[in-house]
mmCIF file of C-alpha atoms in Angstrom:
data_model
loop_
_atom_site.group_PDB
_atom_site.id
_atom_site.type_symbol
_atom_site.label_atom_id
_atom_site.label_comp_id
_atom_site.label_asym_id
_atom_site.label_seq_id
_atom_site.Cartn_x
_atom_site.Cartn_y
_atom_site.Cartn_z
ATOM 1 C CA MET A 1387 116.475 -24.010 -61.369
ATOM 2 C CA LEU A 1388 117.771 -26.594 -64.596
ATOM 3 C CA GLU A 1389 121.022 -27.631 -61.903
ATOM 4 C CA LEU A 1390 118.155 -27.957 -59.359
ATOM 5 C CA LEU A 1391 116.170 -29.715 -61.399
ATOM 6 C CA LYS A 1392 118.476 -32.464 -62.703
ATOM 7 C CA LEU A 1393 119.988 -33.502 -58.651
ATOM 8 C CA LEU A 1394 115.106 -33.775 -58.187
ATOM 9 C CA GLN A 1395 114.966 -35.927 -61.033
ATOM 10 C CA ASP A 1396 114.990 -39.206 -59.742
ATOM 11 C CA GLY A 1397 112.262 -38.782 -57.503
ATOM 12 C CA ARG A 1398 113.935 -39.115 -54.167
ATOM 13 C CA PHE A 1399 112.857 -37.384 -51.218
ATOM 14 C CA HIS A 1400 116.544 -34.770 -50.920
ATOM 15 C CA SER A 1401 116.433 -32.328 -47.796
ATOM 16 C CA GLY A 1402 117.063 -28.914 -48.338
ATOM 17 C CA GLU A 1403 120.695 -29.120 -46.740
ATOM 18 C CA ALA A 1404 121.862 -31.438 -49.057
ATOM 19 C CA LEU A 1405 120.239 -29.530 -51.727
ATOM 20 C CA GLY A 1406 122.266 -26.629 -50.897
ATOM 21 C CA ALA A 1407 124.923 -27.814 -49.808
ATOM 22 C CA GLN A 1408 125.289 -29.476 -54.086
ATOM 23 C CA LEU A 1409 124.619 -26.886 -55.283
ATOM 24 C CA GLY A 1410 126.814 -24.065 -52.787
ATOM 25 C CA ILE A 1411 123.785 -21.834 -52.439
ATOM 26 C CA SER A 1412 121.565 -21.268 -49.107
ATOM 27 C CA ARG A 1413 118.265 -23.516 -48.240
ATOM 28 C CA SER A 1414 116.387 -19.866 -48.689
ATOM 29 C CA ALA A 1415 117.368 -19.631 -52.078
ATOM 30 C CA ILE A 1416 116.881 -23.767 -53.036
ATOM 31 C CA TRP A 1417 112.953 -22.575 -52.089
ATOM 32 C CA LYS A 1418 112.841 -19.858 -53.894
ATOM 33 C CA GLN A 1419 114.158 -21.723 -56.789
ATOM 34 C CA LEU A 1420 111.740 -24.243 -56.121
ATOM 35 C CA GLN A 1421 109.098 -21.867 -56.335
ATOM 36 C CA GLY A 1422 110.169 -20.670 -59.928
ATOM 37 C CA LEU A 1423 109.747 -24.050 -60.666
ATOM 38 C CA GLU A 1424 106.557 -24.894 -59.730
ATOM 39 C CA ALA A 1425 105.430 -21.087 -61.092
ATOM 40 C CA GLU A 1426 107.859 -21.526 -64.293
ATOM 41 C CA LEU A 1427 107.731 -24.469 -65.771
ATOM 42 C CA GLY A 1428 105.189 -26.034 -64.029
ATOM 43 C CA VAL A 1429 107.284 -28.703 -62.614
ATOM 44 C CA GLU A 1430 105.338 -29.950 -59.549
ATOM 45 C CA VAL A 1431 107.433 -30.651 -56.011
ATOM 46 C CA PHE A 1432 106.525 -32.311 -53.020
ATOM 47 C CA LYS A 1433 107.588 -30.665 -49.975
ATOM 48 C CA VAL A 1434 106.920 -32.974 -46.789
ATOM 49 C CA PRO A 1435 108.763 -31.783 -43.242
ATOM 50 C CA GLY A 1436 111.501 -33.774 -41.971
ATOM 51 C CA ARG A 1437 111.953 -35.586 -45.332
ATOM 52 C CA GLY A 1438 112.712 -32.620 -48.075
ATOM 53 C CA TYR A 1439 111.231 -31.673 -51.305
ATOM 54 C CA ARG A 1440 110.628 -34.340 -54.109
ATOM 55 C CA LEU A 1441 109.067 -34.139 -57.471
ATOM 56 C CA SER A 1442 105.441 -35.550 -58.049
ATOM 57 C CA SER A 1443 107.420 -38.241 -60.423
ATOM 58 C CA PRO A 1444 110.691 -39.508 -61.578
ATOM 59 C CA MET A 1445 111.765 -37.439 -64.882
ATOM 60 C CA ILE A 1446 114.882 -37.733 -67.296
ATOM 61 C CA LEU A 1447 115.813 -33.804 -68.909
ATOM 62 C CA LEU A 1448 117.252 -33.873 -72.641
ATOM 63 C CA ASN A 1449 120.794 -34.608 -72.951
ATOM 64 C CA ALA A 1450 122.955 -33.048 -75.946
ATOM 65 C CA GLU A 1451 125.747 -34.831 -75.537
ATOM 66 C CA ARG A 1452 123.964 -38.352 -74.973
ATOM 67 C CA ILE A 1453 121.229 -37.509 -78.402
ATOM 68 C CA SER A 1454 124.287 -37.059 -79.790
ATOM 69 C CA GLN A 1455 126.157 -40.101 -79.466
ATOM 70 C CA GLY A 1456 123.116 -42.281 -79.874
ATOM 71 C CA ALA A 1457 122.513 -40.171 -83.162
ATOM 72 C CA LEU A 1458 126.003 -40.820 -83.911
ATOM 73 C CA GLY A 1459 126.269 -40.628 -88.068
ATOM 74 C CA SER A 1460 123.215 -38.394 -88.116
ATOM 75 C CA GLY A 1461 125.966 -35.231 -89.005
ATOM 76 C CA TRP A 1462 124.001 -32.670 -86.929
ATOM 77 C CA PRO A 1463 124.742 -30.796 -84.160
ATOM 78 C CA VAL A 1464 122.819 -30.917 -81.303
ATOM 79 C CA ALA A 1465 121.228 -28.250 -78.864
ATOM 80 C CA VAL A 1466 118.431 -28.523 -76.031
ATOM 81 C CA GLU A 1467 117.364 -25.319 -74.105
ATOM 82 C CA PRO A 1468 114.921 -25.622 -70.846
ATOM 83 C CA SER A 1469 112.603 -23.614 -72.559
ATOM 84 C CA VAL A 1470 111.848 -21.429 -75.772
ATOM 85 C CA ASP A 1471 108.048 -19.998 -76.925
ATOM 86 C CA SER A 1472 108.438 -22.930 -80.196
ATOM 87 C CA THR A 1473 111.516 -24.552 -81.839
ATOM 88 C CA ASN A 1474 110.660 -23.667 -84.934
ATOM 89 C CA ALA A 1475 110.730 -19.644 -84.242
ATOM 90 C CA GLU A 1476 113.685 -20.110 -82.400
ATOM 91 C CA ILE A 1477 116.007 -22.027 -85.430
ATOM 92 C CA PHE A 1478 115.045 -19.057 -87.697
ATOM 93 C CA ARG A 1479 116.133 -16.774 -85.004
ATOM 94 C CA ARG A 1480 119.918 -18.596 -84.753
ATOM 95 C CA LEU A 1481 120.113 -18.432 -88.335
ATOM 96 C CA GLU A 1482 118.835 -14.820 -88.935
ATOM 97 C CA ALA A 1483 121.803 -14.840 -86.095
ATOM 98 C CA GLY A 1484 124.352 -16.538 -88.412
ATOM 99 C CA GLU A 1485 123.959 -20.038 -87.103
ATOM 100 C CA ARG A 1486 124.348 -22.191 -89.962
ATOM 101 C CA ALA A 1487 122.774 -24.977 -90.972
ATOM 102 C CA PRO A 1488 122.865 -28.295 -89.953
ATOM 103 C CA PHE A 1489 122.041 -28.403 -86.853
ATOM 104 C CA VAL A 1490 119.154 -30.011 -84.961
ATOM 105 C CA LEU A 1491 116.962 -28.006 -81.886
ATOM 106 C CA LEU A 1492 115.091 -29.582 -78.897
ATOM 107 C CA ALA A 1493 113.335 -28.264 -75.768
ATOM 108 C CA GLU A 1494 111.686 -29.660 -72.711
ATOM 109 C CA ARG A 1495 109.206 -26.947 -73.196
ATOM 110 C CA GLN A 1496 107.319 -24.384 -75.483
ATOM 111 C CA THR A 1497 105.418 -22.030 -74.777
ATOM 112 C CA ALA A 1498 103.632 -20.798 -77.263
ATOM 113 C CA GLY A 1499 104.443 -23.876 -79.469
ATOM 114 C CA ARG A 1500 102.618 -24.471 -82.381
ATOM 115 C CA GLY A 1501 100.744 -27.060 -85.111
ATOM 116 C CA ARG A 1502 99.908 -26.488 -88.746
ATOM 117 C CA ARG A 1503 97.439 -23.938 -89.945
ATOM 118 C CA GLY A 1504 98.305 -22.122 -86.992
ATOM 119 C CA ARG A 1505 97.387 -24.428 -84.169
ATOM 120 C CA VAL A 1506 98.111 -24.713 -80.797
ATOM 121 C CA TRP A 1507 100.876 -27.341 -79.659
ATOM 122 C CA ALA A 1508 100.196 -28.380 -76.293
ATOM 123 C CA SER A 1509 103.770 -28.866 -74.888
ATOM 124 C CA PRO A 1510 104.313 -29.466 -71.106
ATOM 125 C CA PHE A 1511 107.744 -29.222 -69.394
ATOM 126 C CA ALA A 1512 109.814 -31.900 -69.835
ATOM 127 C CA GLU A 1513 106.803 -34.736 -70.898
ATOM 128 C CA ASN A 1514 107.165 -34.526 -74.240
ATOM 129 C CA LEU A 1515 109.736 -34.871 -77.686
ATOM 130 C CA TYR A 1516 109.809 -30.820 -78.728
ATOM 131 C CA CYS A 1517 112.487 -30.999 -81.586
ATOM 132 C CA SER A 1518 113.032 -29.146 -84.802
ATOM 133 C CA VAL A 1519 116.051 -29.937 -87.043
ATOM 134 C CA VAL A 1520 116.900 -26.929 -89.880
ATOM 135 C CA LEU A 1521 118.590 -28.523 -93.551
ATOM 136 C CA ARG A 1522 119.746 -26.269 -95.984
ATOM 137 C CA VAL A 1523 118.128 -26.726 -99.057
ATOM 138 C CA ASP A 1524 119.492 -26.267 -103.629
ATOM 139 C CA GLY A 1525 118.108 -25.878 -106.035
ATOM 140 C CA GLY A 1526 114.154 -24.274 -104.659
ATOM 141 C CA MET A 1527 111.343 -26.058 -103.320
ATOM 142 C CA SER A 1528 111.007 -28.990 -105.735
ATOM 143 C CA GLN A 1529 113.484 -30.608 -103.624
ATOM 144 C CA VAL A 1530 110.776 -30.646 -100.688
ATOM 145 C CA GLU A 1531 108.021 -31.636 -102.151
ATOM 146 C CA ALA A 1532 106.339 -33.922 -99.993
ATOM 147 C CA LEU A 1533 108.457 -33.729 -97.617
ATOM 148 C CA SER A 1534 106.044 -34.022 -94.694
ATOM 149 C CA LEU A 1535 104.999 -37.154 -96.179
ATOM 150 C CA THR A 1536 108.727 -38.697 -95.851
ATOM 151 C CA VAL A 1537 109.367 -36.598 -92.265
ATOM 152 C CA GLY A 1538 105.978 -38.907 -91.413
ATOM 153 C CA LEU A 1539 107.287 -42.100 -92.557
ATOM 154 C CA ALA A 1540 110.705 -41.216 -90.476
ATOM 155 C CA VAL A 1541 108.538 -40.672 -87.305
ATOM 156 C CA ALA A 1542 106.092 -43.594 -88.122
ATOM 157 C CA LYS A 1543 109.653 -45.914 -88.081
ATOM 158 C CA THR A 1544 111.087 -44.313 -85.001
ATOM 159 C CA LEU A 1545 108.324 -45.236 -83.187
ATOM 160 C CA GLN A 1546 107.994 -48.841 -84.420
ATOM 161 C CA SER A 1547 111.870 -49.287 -83.609
ATOM 162 C CA LEU A 1548 111.027 -48.831 -80.025
ATOM 163 C CA GLY A 1549 108.639 -51.556 -80.119
ATOM 164 C CA LEU A 1550 104.447 -48.802 -80.034
ATOM 165 C CA ASN A 1551 102.463 -51.341 -82.615
ATOM 166 C CA GLY A 1552 99.629 -50.057 -84.308
ATOM 167 C CA VAL A 1553 101.281 -46.494 -85.706
ATOM 168 C CA GLN A 1554 99.653 -45.519 -88.716
ATOM 169 C CA LEU A 1555 100.241 -42.220 -91.508
ATOM 170 C CA LYS A 1556 97.244 -39.778 -91.780
ATOM 171 C CA TRP A 1557 97.949 -36.972 -94.876
ATOM 172 C CA PRO A 1558 99.253 -34.899 -95.257
ATOM 173 C CA ASN A 1559 101.635 -34.311 -91.625
ATOM 174 C CA ASP A 1560 100.189 -36.459 -88.810
ATOM 175 C CA VAL A 1561 101.331 -39.571 -86.857
ATOM 176 C CA LEU A 1562 98.528 -42.348 -85.515
ATOM 177 C CA VAL A 1563 97.799 -44.509 -83.162
ATOM 178 C CA ASP A 1564 94.806 -46.234 -82.984
ATOM 179 C CA GLY A 1565 93.321 -43.358 -85.171
ATOM 180 C CA ARG A 1566 94.487 -41.073 -81.726
ATOM 181 C CA LYS A 1567 97.360 -38.279 -82.642
ATOM 182 C CA ILE A 1568 100.716 -39.080 -81.576
ATOM 183 C CA SER A 1569 102.829 -36.925 -83.382
ATOM 184 C CA GLY A 1570 102.518 -33.378 -86.210
ATOM 185 C CA ILE A 1571 105.223 -32.344 -88.156
ATOM 186 C CA LEU A 1572 105.304 -28.290 -89.368
ATOM 187 C CA LEU A 1573 107.550 -27.481 -91.858
ATOM 188 C CA GLU A 1574 108.073 -24.188 -92.986
ATOM 189 C CA LEU A 1575 110.501 -22.249 -95.234
ATOM 190 C CA ALA A 1576 112.943 -19.682 -94.851
ATOM 191 C CA GLY A 1577 114.919 -17.889 -98.291
ATOM 192 C CA ASP A 1578 114.446 -17.413 -102.087
ATOM 193 C CA PRO A 1579 112.299 -20.469 -102.604
ATOM 194 C CA ALA A 1580 113.495 -20.268 -106.275
ATOM 195 C CA ASP A 1581 117.425 -20.917 -105.182
ATOM 196 C CA VAL A 1582 118.229 -21.632 -101.549
ATOM 197 C CA CYS A 1583 117.066 -21.864 -98.993
ATOM 198 C CA HIS A 1584 116.313 -23.433 -95.628
ATOM 199 C CA VAL A 1585 113.671 -25.876 -94.640
ATOM 200 C CA VAL A 1586 113.030 -26.094 -90.829
ATOM 201 C CA ILE A 1587 111.317 -29.419 -89.850
ATOM 202 C CA GLY A 1588 109.113 -28.951 -86.689
ATOM 203 C CA ILE A 1589 108.392 -32.389 -84.743
ATOM 204 C CA GLY A 1590 106.262 -33.330 -81.535
ATOM 205 C CA ILE A 1591 105.862 -36.589 -80.207
ATOM 206 C CA ASN A 1592 103.922 -36.894 -77.032
ATOM 207 C CA VAL A 1593 106.182 -39.487 -75.242
ATOM 208 C CA ASN A 1594 105.292 -39.094 -71.819
ATOM 209 C CA MET A 1595 102.127 -37.629 -71.337
ATOM 210 C CA ALA A 1596 99.331 -38.772 -69.062
ATOM 211 C CA ASN A 1597 96.206 -38.866 -69.440
ATOM 212 C CA ASP A 1598 95.785 -35.590 -67.583
ATOM 213 C CA ALA A 1599 97.111 -33.153 -70.172
ATOM 214 C CA PRO A 1600 96.490 -29.334 -71.042
ATOM 215 C CA GLY A 1601 93.432 -28.245 -72.032
ATOM 216 C CA ALA A 1602 94.371 -26.952 -75.113
ATOM 217 C CA ILE A 1603 93.834 -30.206 -77.135
ATOM 218 C CA ASP A 1604 91.055 -30.174 -79.203
ATOM 219 C CA GLN A 1605 91.209 -33.904 -80.585
ATOM 220 C CA PRO A 1606 91.700 -37.578 -80.028
ATOM 221 C CA TRP A 1607 95.395 -38.059 -79.059
ATOM 222 C CA ALA A 1608 97.744 -40.147 -77.784
ATOM 223 C CA SER A 1609 101.151 -40.996 -75.997
ATOM 224 C CA VAL A 1610 103.784 -43.676 -76.340
ATOM 225 C CA ARG A 1611 103.151 -43.832 -72.293
ATOM 226 C CA GLN A 1612 99.631 -44.647 -72.506
ATOM 227 C CA CYS A 1613 99.708 -46.861 -75.315
ATOM 228 C CA MET A 1614 103.293 -49.257 -74.074
ATOM 229 C CA GLY A 1615 102.221 -48.751 -70.413
ATOM 230 C CA HIS A 1616 105.322 -47.347 -69.617
ATOM 231 C CA MET A 1617 107.322 -44.068 -69.040
ATOM 232 C CA LEU A 1618 110.312 -44.134 -72.256
ATOM 233 C CA ASP A 1619 113.446 -42.358 -71.925
ATOM 234 C CA ARG A 1620 113.283 -39.618 -74.425
ATOM 235 C CA ASN A 1621 117.263 -39.183 -75.330
ATOM 236 C CA ASP A 1622 116.693 -42.939 -76.950
ATOM 237 C CA LEU A 1623 113.760 -41.709 -79.006
ATOM 238 C CA ALA A 1624 115.358 -38.496 -80.094
ATOM 239 C CA ALA A 1625 118.310 -40.744 -81.294
ATOM 240 C CA GLU A 1626 116.971 -42.793 -82.877
ATOM 241 C CA LEU A 1627 114.544 -39.861 -84.561
ATOM 242 C CA LEU A 1628 117.775 -38.226 -86.400
ATOM 243 C CA LEU A 1629 118.689 -41.673 -87.583
ATOM 244 C CA GLN A 1630 115.337 -42.427 -88.789
ATOM 245 C CA LEU A 1631 115.548 -39.007 -89.844
ATOM 246 C CA ARG A 1632 118.800 -39.355 -91.892
ATOM 247 C CA ASP A 1633 117.765 -42.259 -93.598
ATOM 248 C CA CYS A 1634 114.580 -41.279 -95.177
ATOM 249 C CA LEU A 1635 115.368 -37.735 -95.708
ATOM 250 C CA SER A 1636 118.869 -39.018 -98.043
ATOM 251 C CA MET A 1637 116.470 -41.388 -99.899
ATOM 252 C CA HIS A 1638 113.897 -38.143 -100.493
ATOM 253 C CA TRP A 1639 116.685 -36.297 -102.069
ATOM 254 C CA GLN A 1640 118.368 -39.389 -103.971
ATOM 255 C CA HIS A 1641 114.998 -40.332 -105.190
ATOM 256 C CA GLY A 1642 112.310 -37.823 -103.724
ATOM 257 C CA PHE A 1643 109.254 -39.603 -102.483
ATOM 258 C CA ALA A 1644 108.497 -42.483 -105.048
ATOM 259 C CA GLY A 1645 111.246 -44.179 -103.132
ATOM 260 C CA LEU A 1646 108.869 -43.859 -100.363
ATOM 261 C CA ARG A 1647 106.099 -43.888 -101.825
ATOM 262 C CA GLU A 1648 105.350 -48.023 -101.103
ATOM 263 C CA GLU A 1649 106.293 -48.223 -97.029
ATOM 264 C CA TRP A 1650 103.793 -44.766 -96.418
ATOM 265 C CA GLU A 1651 101.271 -46.125 -98.352
ATOM 266 C CA ALA A 1652 102.261 -49.769 -95.700
ATOM 267 C CA LEU A 1653 100.763 -47.512 -92.828
ATOM 268 C CA HIS A 1654 98.437 -45.472 -94.668
ATOM 269 C CA ALA A 1655 95.603 -45.172 -92.251
ATOM 270 C CA TRP A 1656 92.687 -43.427 -94.155
ATOM 271 C CA ARG A 1657 93.002 -45.337 -97.518
ATOM 272 C CA GLY A 1658 88.951 -46.697 -99.059
ATOM 273 C CA ARG A 1659 87.512 -44.015 -95.932
ATOM 274 C CA SER A 1660 85.116 -41.433 -97.465
ATOM 275 C CA VAL A 1661 86.486 -38.252 -96.471
ATOM 276 C CA ALA A 1662 86.047 -34.044 -96.631
ATOM 277 C CA LEU A 1663 89.006 -32.284 -98.340
ATOM 278 C CA THR A 1664 88.645 -28.907 -97.266
ATOM 279 C CA ALA A 1665 90.363 -25.646 -98.721
ATOM 280 C CA GLY A 1666 89.122 -22.661 -96.990
ATOM 281 C CA ASN A 1667 85.137 -22.425 -97.006
ATOM 282 C CA ASN A 1668 84.991 -25.233 -99.883
ATOM 283 C CA ALA A 1669 85.311 -29.275 -99.192
ATOM 284 C CA THR A 1670 85.430 -31.852 -101.702
ATOM 285 C CA LEU A 1671 83.808 -35.231 -100.794
ATOM 286 C CA GLY A 1672 85.543 -38.417 -101.912
ATOM 287 C CA VAL A 1673 87.425 -41.827 -101.684
ATOM 288 C CA VAL A 1674 90.839 -42.013 -100.481
ATOM 289 C CA LEU A 1675 92.516 -44.018 -102.925
ATOM 290 C CA GLY A 1676 96.555 -42.868 -101.526
ATOM 291 C CA VAL A 1677 99.135 -41.036 -102.404
ATOM 292 C CA ASP A 1678 101.165 -40.270 -105.896
ATOM 293 C CA GLU A 1679 104.547 -40.285 -106.485
ATOM 294 C CA ARG A 1680 105.055 -36.139 -105.269
ATOM 295 C CA GLY A 1681 102.628 -37.148 -102.369
ATOM 296 C CA ALA A 1682 99.457 -35.375 -103.669
ATOM 297 C CA VAL A 1683 96.880 -37.586 -101.464
ATOM 298 C CA ARG A 1684 94.729 -39.434 -104.618
ATOM 299 C CA LEU A 1685 90.031 -39.340 -104.380
ATOM 300 C CA ASN A 1686 87.868 -41.530 -106.092
ATOM 301 C CA VAL A 1687 85.323 -38.704 -106.439
ATOM 302 C CA ASP A 1688 82.153 -39.090 -108.091
ATOM 303 C CA GLY A 1689 83.709 -42.299 -109.852
ATOM 304 C CA VAL A 1690 86.980 -39.969 -111.227
ATOM 305 C CA ASP A 1691 90.350 -40.034 -109.866
ATOM 306 C CA ARG A 1692 91.884 -37.322 -108.613
ATOM 307 C CA ALA A 1693 95.357 -35.627 -107.072
ATOM 308 C CA PHE A 1694 95.531 -32.783 -104.584
ATOM 309 C CA SER A 1695 98.423 -31.316 -102.915
ATOM 310 C CA GLY A 1696 98.920 -27.744 -100.881
ATOM 311 C CA GLY A 1697 100.130 -26.411 -97.562
ATOM 312 C CA GLU A 1698 96.237 -25.446 -96.606
ATOM 313 C CA LEU A 1699 94.812 -28.361 -97.059
ATOM 314 C CA SER A 1700 92.908 -30.278 -94.909
ATOM 315 C CA LEU A 1701 91.615 -33.343 -94.112
ATOM 316 C CA ARG A 1702 88.546 -35.491 -92.135
ATOM 317 C CA LEU A 1703 86.407 -37.959 -91.963
ATOM 318 C CA GLN A 1704 83.156 -37.907 -93.145
ATOM 319 C CA HIS A 1705 80.551 -38.792 -90.402
ATOM 320 C CA ASP A 1706 79.260 -41.971 -91.822
ATOM 321 C CA SER A 1707 82.731 -43.692 -93.319
#
């Protein structure tokens, strides 16, 4: 089906006879594959007698070779899958099968995309960027302290470099545009947390998703296409993301988050806002002061400057903020 989709991605009409000739299969086999594109991948295909078949809108599929060439210097092998349950989950399976880090996996679609704290991440086919990077970490979990903030900064810089204005960062791992979420980050660890381990960096970016997005999104969201008024080649975005990740992670490994804190703070979305910080059923109310050199969020709580960190914390604006 993927080879058929490559022929159709230009958005023009193609006859069943021509498609069959190019792929070396019968017209009935083309018809079955077209049905599969709609049923299995959710790709809408228009069928017009006398003209043939075309996609409802053009698409540019991800290309591992193009991304690798664009990100030359990152040193990370790149693979692209048409569909996985989640790129993070697939990375863990590949590690268990003996594949060695570092490497990058992207997918055209996720059937069970995951966000932080178990949330669903909407992952329609060939519209957004679903990317995971796995890195070996020596020296234990202290090396990954505040890493989600560093990755968020790399995503923000990627979007800015492509001309997107109004990009901001929300502690600890969301990227916003005009208060709406455009990207999320999920970090997961495997191995010995006190010695050698692997960190899997999952990044989802809403790229070409339009207003009729899947109903699974339960919060205000934005896409690059919405904000910039045109579709973006996701291969260019992926290549730039890998380069920005390389640079930000290099700084992080050398100096910790302290070396990136000033840049992160310059994009801090909620500084000075009244928030509720929740952990389970407990909530702490305060005003955001910023983040410290270890990546903890600083709140003014009843006149006291307090720092909070932890993977299960959630930050929400108070209604009157």
